[in-house]
Coordinates of C-alpha atoms in Angstrom, one line a residue:
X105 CA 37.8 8.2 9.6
X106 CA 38.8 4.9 8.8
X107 CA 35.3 4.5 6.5
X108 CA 36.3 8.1 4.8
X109 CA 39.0 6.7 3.5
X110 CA 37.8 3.3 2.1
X111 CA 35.3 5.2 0.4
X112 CA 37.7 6.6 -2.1
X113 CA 39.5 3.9 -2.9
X114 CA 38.0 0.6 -4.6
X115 CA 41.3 -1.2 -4.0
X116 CA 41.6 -0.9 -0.6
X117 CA 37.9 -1.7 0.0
X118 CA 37.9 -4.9 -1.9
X119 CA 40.4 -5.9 0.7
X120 CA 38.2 -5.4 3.7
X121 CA 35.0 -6.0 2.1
X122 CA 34.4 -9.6 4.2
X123 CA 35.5 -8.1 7.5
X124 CA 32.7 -4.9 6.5
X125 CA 29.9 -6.8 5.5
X126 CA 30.5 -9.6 8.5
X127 CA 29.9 -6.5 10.7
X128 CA 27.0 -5.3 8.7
X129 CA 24.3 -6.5 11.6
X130 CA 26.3 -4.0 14.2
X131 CA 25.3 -1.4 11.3
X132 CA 21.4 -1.7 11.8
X133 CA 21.4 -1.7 15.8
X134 CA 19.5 0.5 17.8
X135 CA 21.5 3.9 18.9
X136 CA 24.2 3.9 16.1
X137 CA 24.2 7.1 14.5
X138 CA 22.5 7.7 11.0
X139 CA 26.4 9.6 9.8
X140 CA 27.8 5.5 10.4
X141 CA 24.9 4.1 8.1
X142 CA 25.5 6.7 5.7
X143 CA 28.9 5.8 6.0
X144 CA 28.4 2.5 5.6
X145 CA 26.3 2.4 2.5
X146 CA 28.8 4.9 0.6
X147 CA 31.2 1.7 1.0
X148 CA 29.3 -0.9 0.3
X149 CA 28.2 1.2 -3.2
X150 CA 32.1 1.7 -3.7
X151 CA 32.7 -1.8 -3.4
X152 CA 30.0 -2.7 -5.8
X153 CA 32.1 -1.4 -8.6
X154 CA 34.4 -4.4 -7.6
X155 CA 32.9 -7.4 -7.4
X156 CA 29.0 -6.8 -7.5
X157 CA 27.8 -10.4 -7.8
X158 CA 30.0 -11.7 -4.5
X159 CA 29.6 -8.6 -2.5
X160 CA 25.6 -9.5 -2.7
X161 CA 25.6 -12.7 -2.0
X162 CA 28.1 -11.9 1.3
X163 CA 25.3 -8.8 2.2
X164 CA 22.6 -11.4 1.6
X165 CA 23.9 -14.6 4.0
X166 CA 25.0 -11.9 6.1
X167 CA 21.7 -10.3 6.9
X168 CA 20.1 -13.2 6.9
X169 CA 18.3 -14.1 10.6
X170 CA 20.5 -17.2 11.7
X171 CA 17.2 -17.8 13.6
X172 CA 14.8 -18.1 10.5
X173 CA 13.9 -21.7 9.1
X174 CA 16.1 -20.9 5.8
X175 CA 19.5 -20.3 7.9
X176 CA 21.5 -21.4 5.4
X177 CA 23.9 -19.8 3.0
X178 CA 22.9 -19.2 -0.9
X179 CA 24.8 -19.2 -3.7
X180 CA 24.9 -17.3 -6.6
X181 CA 23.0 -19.5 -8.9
X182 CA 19.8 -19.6 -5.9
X183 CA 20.2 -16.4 -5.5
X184 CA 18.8 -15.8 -9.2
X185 CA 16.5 -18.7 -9.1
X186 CA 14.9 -17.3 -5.6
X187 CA 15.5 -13.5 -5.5
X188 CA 13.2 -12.7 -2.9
X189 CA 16.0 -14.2 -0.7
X190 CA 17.0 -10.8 -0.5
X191 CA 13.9 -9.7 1.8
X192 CA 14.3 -12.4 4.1
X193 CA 16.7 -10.3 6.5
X194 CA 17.0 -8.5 9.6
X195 CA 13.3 -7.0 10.9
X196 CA 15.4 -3.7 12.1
X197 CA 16.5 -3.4 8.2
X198 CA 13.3 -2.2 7.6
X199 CA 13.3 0.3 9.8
X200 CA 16.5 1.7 8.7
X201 CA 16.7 3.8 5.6
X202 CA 20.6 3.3 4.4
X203 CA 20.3 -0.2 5.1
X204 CA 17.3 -0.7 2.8
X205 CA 18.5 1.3 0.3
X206 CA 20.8 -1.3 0.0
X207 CA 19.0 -4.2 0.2
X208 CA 16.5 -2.5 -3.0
X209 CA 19.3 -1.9 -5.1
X210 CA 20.2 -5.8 -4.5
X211 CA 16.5 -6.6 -5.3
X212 CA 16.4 -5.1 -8.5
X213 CA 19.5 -6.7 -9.5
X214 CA 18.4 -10.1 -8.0
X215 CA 15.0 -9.8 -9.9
X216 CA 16.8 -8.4 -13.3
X217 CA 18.8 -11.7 -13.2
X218 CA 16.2 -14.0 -12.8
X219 CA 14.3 -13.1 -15.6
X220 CA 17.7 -12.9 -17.4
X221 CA 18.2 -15.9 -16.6
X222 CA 14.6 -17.8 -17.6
X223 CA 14.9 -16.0 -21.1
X224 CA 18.2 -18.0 -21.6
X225 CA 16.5 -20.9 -20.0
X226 CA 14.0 -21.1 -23.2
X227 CA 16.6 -20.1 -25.5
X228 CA 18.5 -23.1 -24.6
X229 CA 15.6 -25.7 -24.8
X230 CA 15.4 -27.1 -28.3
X231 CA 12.5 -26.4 -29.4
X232 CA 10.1 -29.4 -30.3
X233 CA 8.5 -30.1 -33.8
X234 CA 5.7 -31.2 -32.2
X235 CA 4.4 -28.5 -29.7
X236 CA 5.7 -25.9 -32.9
X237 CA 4.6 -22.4 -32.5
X238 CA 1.7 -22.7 -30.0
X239 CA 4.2 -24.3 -27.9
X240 CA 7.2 -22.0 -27.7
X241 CA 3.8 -18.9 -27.4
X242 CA 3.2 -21.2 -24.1
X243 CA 6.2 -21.0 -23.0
X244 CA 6.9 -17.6 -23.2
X245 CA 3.4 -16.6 -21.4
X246 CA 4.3 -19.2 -18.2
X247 CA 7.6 -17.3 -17.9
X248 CA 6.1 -13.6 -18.4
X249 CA 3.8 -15.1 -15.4
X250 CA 6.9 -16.1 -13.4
X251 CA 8.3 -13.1 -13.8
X252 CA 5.5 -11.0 -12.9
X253 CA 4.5 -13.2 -9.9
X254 CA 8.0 -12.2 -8.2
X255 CA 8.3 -9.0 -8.4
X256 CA 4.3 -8.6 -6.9
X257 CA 5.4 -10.9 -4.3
X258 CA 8.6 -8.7 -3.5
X259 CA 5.9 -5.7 -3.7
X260 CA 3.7 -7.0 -1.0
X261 CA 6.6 -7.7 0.6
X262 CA 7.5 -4.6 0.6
X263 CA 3.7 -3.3 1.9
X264 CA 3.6 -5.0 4.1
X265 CA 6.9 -3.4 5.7
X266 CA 5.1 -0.3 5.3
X267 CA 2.6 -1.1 8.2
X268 CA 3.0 0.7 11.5
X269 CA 3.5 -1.0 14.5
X270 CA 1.6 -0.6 18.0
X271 CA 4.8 0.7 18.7
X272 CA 4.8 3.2 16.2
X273 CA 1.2 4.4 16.2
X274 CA 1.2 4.7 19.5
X275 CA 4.3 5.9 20.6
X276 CA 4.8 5.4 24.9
X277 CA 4.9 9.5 25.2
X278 CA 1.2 9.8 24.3
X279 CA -0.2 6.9 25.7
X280 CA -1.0 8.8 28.9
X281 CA 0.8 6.4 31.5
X282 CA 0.9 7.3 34.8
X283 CA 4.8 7.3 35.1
X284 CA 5.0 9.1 32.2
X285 CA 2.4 11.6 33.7
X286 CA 4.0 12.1 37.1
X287 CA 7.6 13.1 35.6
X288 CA 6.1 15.7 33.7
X289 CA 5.0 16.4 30.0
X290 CA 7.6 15.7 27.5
X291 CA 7.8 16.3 23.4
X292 CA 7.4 12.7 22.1
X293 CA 10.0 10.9 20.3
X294 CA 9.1 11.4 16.7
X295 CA 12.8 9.2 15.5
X296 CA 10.4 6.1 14.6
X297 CA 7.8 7.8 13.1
X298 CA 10.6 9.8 10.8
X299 CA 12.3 6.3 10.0
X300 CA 9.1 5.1 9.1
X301 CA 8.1 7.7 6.7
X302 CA 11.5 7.1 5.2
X303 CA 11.2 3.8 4.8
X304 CA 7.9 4.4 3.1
X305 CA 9.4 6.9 0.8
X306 CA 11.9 5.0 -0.6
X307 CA 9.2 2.3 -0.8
X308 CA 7.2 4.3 -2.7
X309 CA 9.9 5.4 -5.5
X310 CA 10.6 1.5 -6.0
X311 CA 6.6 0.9 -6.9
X312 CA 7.0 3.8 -9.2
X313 CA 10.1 2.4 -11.3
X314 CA 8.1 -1.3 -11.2
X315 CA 4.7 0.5 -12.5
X316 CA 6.4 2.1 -14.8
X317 CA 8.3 -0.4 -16.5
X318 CA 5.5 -2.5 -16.4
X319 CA 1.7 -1.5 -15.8
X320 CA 0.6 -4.9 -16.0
X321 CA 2.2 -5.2 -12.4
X322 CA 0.3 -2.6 -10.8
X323 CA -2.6 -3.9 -12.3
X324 CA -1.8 -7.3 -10.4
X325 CA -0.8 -5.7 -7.7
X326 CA -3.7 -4.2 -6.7
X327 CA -6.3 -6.9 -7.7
X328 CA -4.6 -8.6 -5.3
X329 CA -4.8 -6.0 -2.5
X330 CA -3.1 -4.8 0.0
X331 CA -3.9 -3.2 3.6
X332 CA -5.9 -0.1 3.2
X333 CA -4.5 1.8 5.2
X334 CA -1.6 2.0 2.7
X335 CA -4.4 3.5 -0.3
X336 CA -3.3 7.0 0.7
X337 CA 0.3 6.2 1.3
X338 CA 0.5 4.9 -2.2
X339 CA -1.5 7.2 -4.0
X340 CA 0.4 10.5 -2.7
X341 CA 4.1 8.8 -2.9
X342 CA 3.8 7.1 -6.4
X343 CA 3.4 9.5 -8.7
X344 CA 2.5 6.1 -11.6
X345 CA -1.0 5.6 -9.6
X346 CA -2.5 7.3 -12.5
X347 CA -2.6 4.2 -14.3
X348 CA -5.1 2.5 -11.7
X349 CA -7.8 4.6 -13.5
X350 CA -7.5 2.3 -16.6
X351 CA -8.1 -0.7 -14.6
X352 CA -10.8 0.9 -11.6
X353 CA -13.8 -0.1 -13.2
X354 CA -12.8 -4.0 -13.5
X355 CA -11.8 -3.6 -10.2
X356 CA -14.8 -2.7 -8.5
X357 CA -16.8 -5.4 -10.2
X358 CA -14.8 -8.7 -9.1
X359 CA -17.6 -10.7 -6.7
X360 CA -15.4 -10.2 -3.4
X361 CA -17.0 -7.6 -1.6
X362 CA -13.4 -6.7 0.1
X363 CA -12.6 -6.2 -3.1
X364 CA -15.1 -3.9 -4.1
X365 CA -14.8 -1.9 -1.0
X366 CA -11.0 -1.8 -1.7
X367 CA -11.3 -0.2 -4.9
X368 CA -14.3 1.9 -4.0
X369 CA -11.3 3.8 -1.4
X370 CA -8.8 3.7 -4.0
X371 CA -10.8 5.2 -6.8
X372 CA -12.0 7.8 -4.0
X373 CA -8.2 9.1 -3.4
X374 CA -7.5 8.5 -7.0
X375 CA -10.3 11.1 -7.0
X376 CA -8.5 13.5 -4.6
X377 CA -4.7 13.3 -6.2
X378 CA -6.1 13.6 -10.3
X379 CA -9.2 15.4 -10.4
X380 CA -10.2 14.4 -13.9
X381 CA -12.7 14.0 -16.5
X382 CA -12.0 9.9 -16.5
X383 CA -12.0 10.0 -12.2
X384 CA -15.1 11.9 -12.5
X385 CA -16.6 9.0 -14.3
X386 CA -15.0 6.3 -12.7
X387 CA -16.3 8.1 -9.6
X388 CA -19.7 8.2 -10.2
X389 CA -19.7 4.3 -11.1
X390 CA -18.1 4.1 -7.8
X391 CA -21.2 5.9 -6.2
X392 CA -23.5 3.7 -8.3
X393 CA -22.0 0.4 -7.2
X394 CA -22.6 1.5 -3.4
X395 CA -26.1 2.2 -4.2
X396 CA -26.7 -1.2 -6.3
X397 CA -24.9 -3.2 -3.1
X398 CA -27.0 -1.6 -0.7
X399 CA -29.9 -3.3 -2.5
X400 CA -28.8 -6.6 -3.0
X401 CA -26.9 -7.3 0.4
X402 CA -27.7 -8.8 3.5
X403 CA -28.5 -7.0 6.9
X404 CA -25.5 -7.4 8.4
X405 CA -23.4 -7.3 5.2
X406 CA -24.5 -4.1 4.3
X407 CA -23.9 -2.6 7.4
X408 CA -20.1 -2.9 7.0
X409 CA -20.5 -1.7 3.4
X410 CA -21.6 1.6 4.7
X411 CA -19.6 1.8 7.8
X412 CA -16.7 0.8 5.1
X413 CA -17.4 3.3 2.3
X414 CA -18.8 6.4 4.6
X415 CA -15.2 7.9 4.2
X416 CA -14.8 7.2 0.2
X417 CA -18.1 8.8 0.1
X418 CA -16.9 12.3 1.9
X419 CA -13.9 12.3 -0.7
X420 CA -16.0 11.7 -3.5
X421 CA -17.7 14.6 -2.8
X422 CA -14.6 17.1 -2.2
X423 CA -13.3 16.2 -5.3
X424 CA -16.0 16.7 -7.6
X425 CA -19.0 18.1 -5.9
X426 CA -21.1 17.7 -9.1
X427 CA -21.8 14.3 -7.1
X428 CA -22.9 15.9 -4.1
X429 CA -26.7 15.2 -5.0
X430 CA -25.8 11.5 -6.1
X431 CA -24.1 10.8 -2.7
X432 CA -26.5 12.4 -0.5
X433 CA -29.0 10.5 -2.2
X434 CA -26.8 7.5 -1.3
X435 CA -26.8 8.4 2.5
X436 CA -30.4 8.5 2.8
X437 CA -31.0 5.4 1.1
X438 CA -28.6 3.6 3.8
X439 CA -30.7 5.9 6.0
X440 CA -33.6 4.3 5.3
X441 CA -32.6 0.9 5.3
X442 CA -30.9 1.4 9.3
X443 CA -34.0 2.8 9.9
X444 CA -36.1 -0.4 8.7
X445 CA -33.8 -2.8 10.2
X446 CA -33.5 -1.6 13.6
X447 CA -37.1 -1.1 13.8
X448 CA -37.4 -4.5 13.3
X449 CA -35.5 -4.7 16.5
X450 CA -37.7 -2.0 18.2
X451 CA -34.5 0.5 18.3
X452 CA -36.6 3.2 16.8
X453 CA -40.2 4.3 16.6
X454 CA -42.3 3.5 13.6
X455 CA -43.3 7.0 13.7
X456 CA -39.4 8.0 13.0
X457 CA -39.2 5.7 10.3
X458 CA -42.5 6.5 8.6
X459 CA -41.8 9.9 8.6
X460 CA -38.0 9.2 7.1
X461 CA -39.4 6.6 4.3
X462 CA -41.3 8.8 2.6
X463 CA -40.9 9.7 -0.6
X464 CA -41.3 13.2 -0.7
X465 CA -38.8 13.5 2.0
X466 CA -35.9 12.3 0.5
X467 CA -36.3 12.9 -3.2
X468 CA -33.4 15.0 -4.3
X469 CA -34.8 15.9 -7.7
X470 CA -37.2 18.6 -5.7
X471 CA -35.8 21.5 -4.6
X472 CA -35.0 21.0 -0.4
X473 CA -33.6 23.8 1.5
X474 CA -30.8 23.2 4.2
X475 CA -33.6 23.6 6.9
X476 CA -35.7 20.6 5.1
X477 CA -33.2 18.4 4.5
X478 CA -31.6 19.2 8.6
X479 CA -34.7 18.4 9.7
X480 CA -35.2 15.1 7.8
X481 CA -31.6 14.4 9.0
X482 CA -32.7 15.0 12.6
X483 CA -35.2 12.5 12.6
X484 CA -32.7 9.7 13.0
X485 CA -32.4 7.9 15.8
X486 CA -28.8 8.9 17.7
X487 CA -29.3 5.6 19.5
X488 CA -28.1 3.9 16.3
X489 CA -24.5 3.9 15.6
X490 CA -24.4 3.3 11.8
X491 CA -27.4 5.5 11.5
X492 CA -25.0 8.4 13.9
X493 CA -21.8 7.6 10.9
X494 CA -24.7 8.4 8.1
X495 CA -25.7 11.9 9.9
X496 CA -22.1 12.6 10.9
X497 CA -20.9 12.2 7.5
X498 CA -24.5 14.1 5.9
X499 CA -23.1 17.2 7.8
X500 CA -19.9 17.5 7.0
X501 CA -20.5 17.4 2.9
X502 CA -23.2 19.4 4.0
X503 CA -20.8 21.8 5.3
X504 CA -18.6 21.7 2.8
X505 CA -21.2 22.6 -0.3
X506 CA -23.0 25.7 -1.4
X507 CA -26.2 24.1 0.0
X508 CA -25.1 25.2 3.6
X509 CA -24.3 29.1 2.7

């Protein structure tokens, strides 16, 4: 009751606005119900009509782990020089929706200064007859660079937040232990799992507003990479992912192969969420690149290329089945080369291998039935787990095509 009524009245908050953010920590615990939070954040937001620039800097010292190696307070003028001060707080923040709503809203503001604040910076330096134009071009390019190299930071930041814990992927109600087992079957707790996806969401709108006012930081963002277990998290929540298409094809050909396989997944759910004409093409370079590795790579090295790209390679396929043909050809060229490699360390017979090598068997300009091509299929060995991914993967865009009606 008390928080219903400081939320209408500025005044009266400013007045309590220490005691309420001292307390914020007690906000974030375990077990305190989501109406408090809300609560919560509807005061802080009143009282950042007030005084904005102290009420940050108290939120930011405040959540702040007093166990961390930077303990200490800020002030205002580190606060713009450093803004991702703001992240470094409480783990449990990130797990809690009001709280990070709060703690974004202080990012952007914290990230708006600083740039703010390195524009005046060069407007205050005189500038010098000697460096002349080329100079003052200089300067201006190392500060765009600053700028842009915080807010990717705060973004992978961010990410990384995004990442489930053991805890949250698998939850203690379906690991199957035998305490669990003998009380009885229970629903599980889905309450992490919701905050997560929250957390996430709101995530996901701040990428959006950052790509948007600036493409040049997705572009960043994502040479730079991030888990991949995020590709589809990103694509679906940040409507802005568009953009990646521009910059797809100088993606896949940087000379990491993490890299490569990185953007071979993204351009393959880039494929799934905008099924268009320049996806179609960036697609099939995609396809092409897998092929041209395959060739060129080592043993042992290609290997995790396939085991790597085997998913990619199903989406590719749902989204524009045109490509069907280029990626089945693709499968029995990795095909092929299991087959020649674990010969070579008697896993298969030569027989097999002769019989899968052959031209005529696996040239997709002839016409093959489903029957031909199931029976070339069969012939690999099932002993062979990368060769088992290959035919697991043949069927199901197998399934999915005309060819299997």
């Amino acid at each position: 009751l008390e928080f219903r009524r400081v939320l209408f009245r500025s005044s009266r908050a400013w007045d309590l606005a220490e005691v309420l953010i001292n307390n914020i920590r007690d906000v974030i615990k375990d077990g305190v119900p989501r109406q408090v939070q809300e609560l919560y954040r509807g005061v802080w937001m009143n009282l950042n009509s007030v005084y904005p620039r102290k009420l940050w800097l108290l939120t930011v010292n405040n959540l702040t782990p007093k166990e961390s190696v930077i303990s200490r307070s800020f002030s205002q003028e580190e606060l713009s020089l450093d803004p991702l001060a703001v992240l470094r707080c409480e783990p449990k923040v990130f797990r809690s929706g009001p709280m990070l709503s709060i703690v974004l809203y202080m990012l952007k503001a914290c990230l708006a200064a600083s740039r703010s604040r390195l524009s005046q910076h060069l407007l205050d330096q005189q500038p010098s007859q000697l460096a002349g134009q080329t100079g003052e071009i200089e300067k201006e390019e190392l500060k765009n660079a600053l700028v842009l190299t915080q807010e990717s930071a705060a973004i992978q930041i961010l990410l990384e937040c995004c990442v489930p814990t053991d805890a949250e992927r698998f939850p203690p109600s379906e690991g199957g232990s035998l305490a669990h087992s003998e009380v009885g079957s229970q629903p599980p707790d889905r309450s992490k799992l919701t905050a997560l996806q929250e957390i996430q969401s709101l995530i996901c709108c701040y990428l959006h507003e950052a790509f948007i006012a600036d493409p040049n930081l997705a572009k960043l963002v994502h040479f730079q990479g991030y888990p991949m277990e995020l590709v589809p998290m990103t694509v679906a929540g940040v409507p802005s992912m568009h953009i990646c298409l521009d910059f797809a094809p100088e993606l896949l050909s940087q000379p990491s192969l993490d890299k490569q396989v990185f953007a071979i997944d993204l351009i393959s759910q880039l494929s799934v969420q905008y099924s268009l004409p320049k996806s179609l093409s960036t697609a099939r370079l995609a396809v092409n690149s897998v092929s041209t590795l395959l060739s060129v790579l080592a043993t042992s090295t290609r290997e995790d290329l396939i085991l790597s790209t085997l998913p990619a390679m199903e989406r590719v396929c749902e989204a524009f089945p045109p490509l069907t043909d280029d990626v089945i050809s693709l499968l029995i060229q990795a095909g092929r080369m299991c087959l020649s490699s674990s010969t070579l360390g008697g896993y298969s017979s030569p027989t097999s291998v002769a019989g899968f090598a052959s031209p005529t068997n696996y040239d997709m300009t002839s016409d093959l039935d489903n029957n031909k091509m199931s029976e070339l299929i069969d012939m690999m060995p099932t002993t062979n787990p990368i060769c088992e991914q290959i035919v697991k993967t043949f069927r199901t865009i197998i399934s999915k095509t005309v060819l299997a009606k």
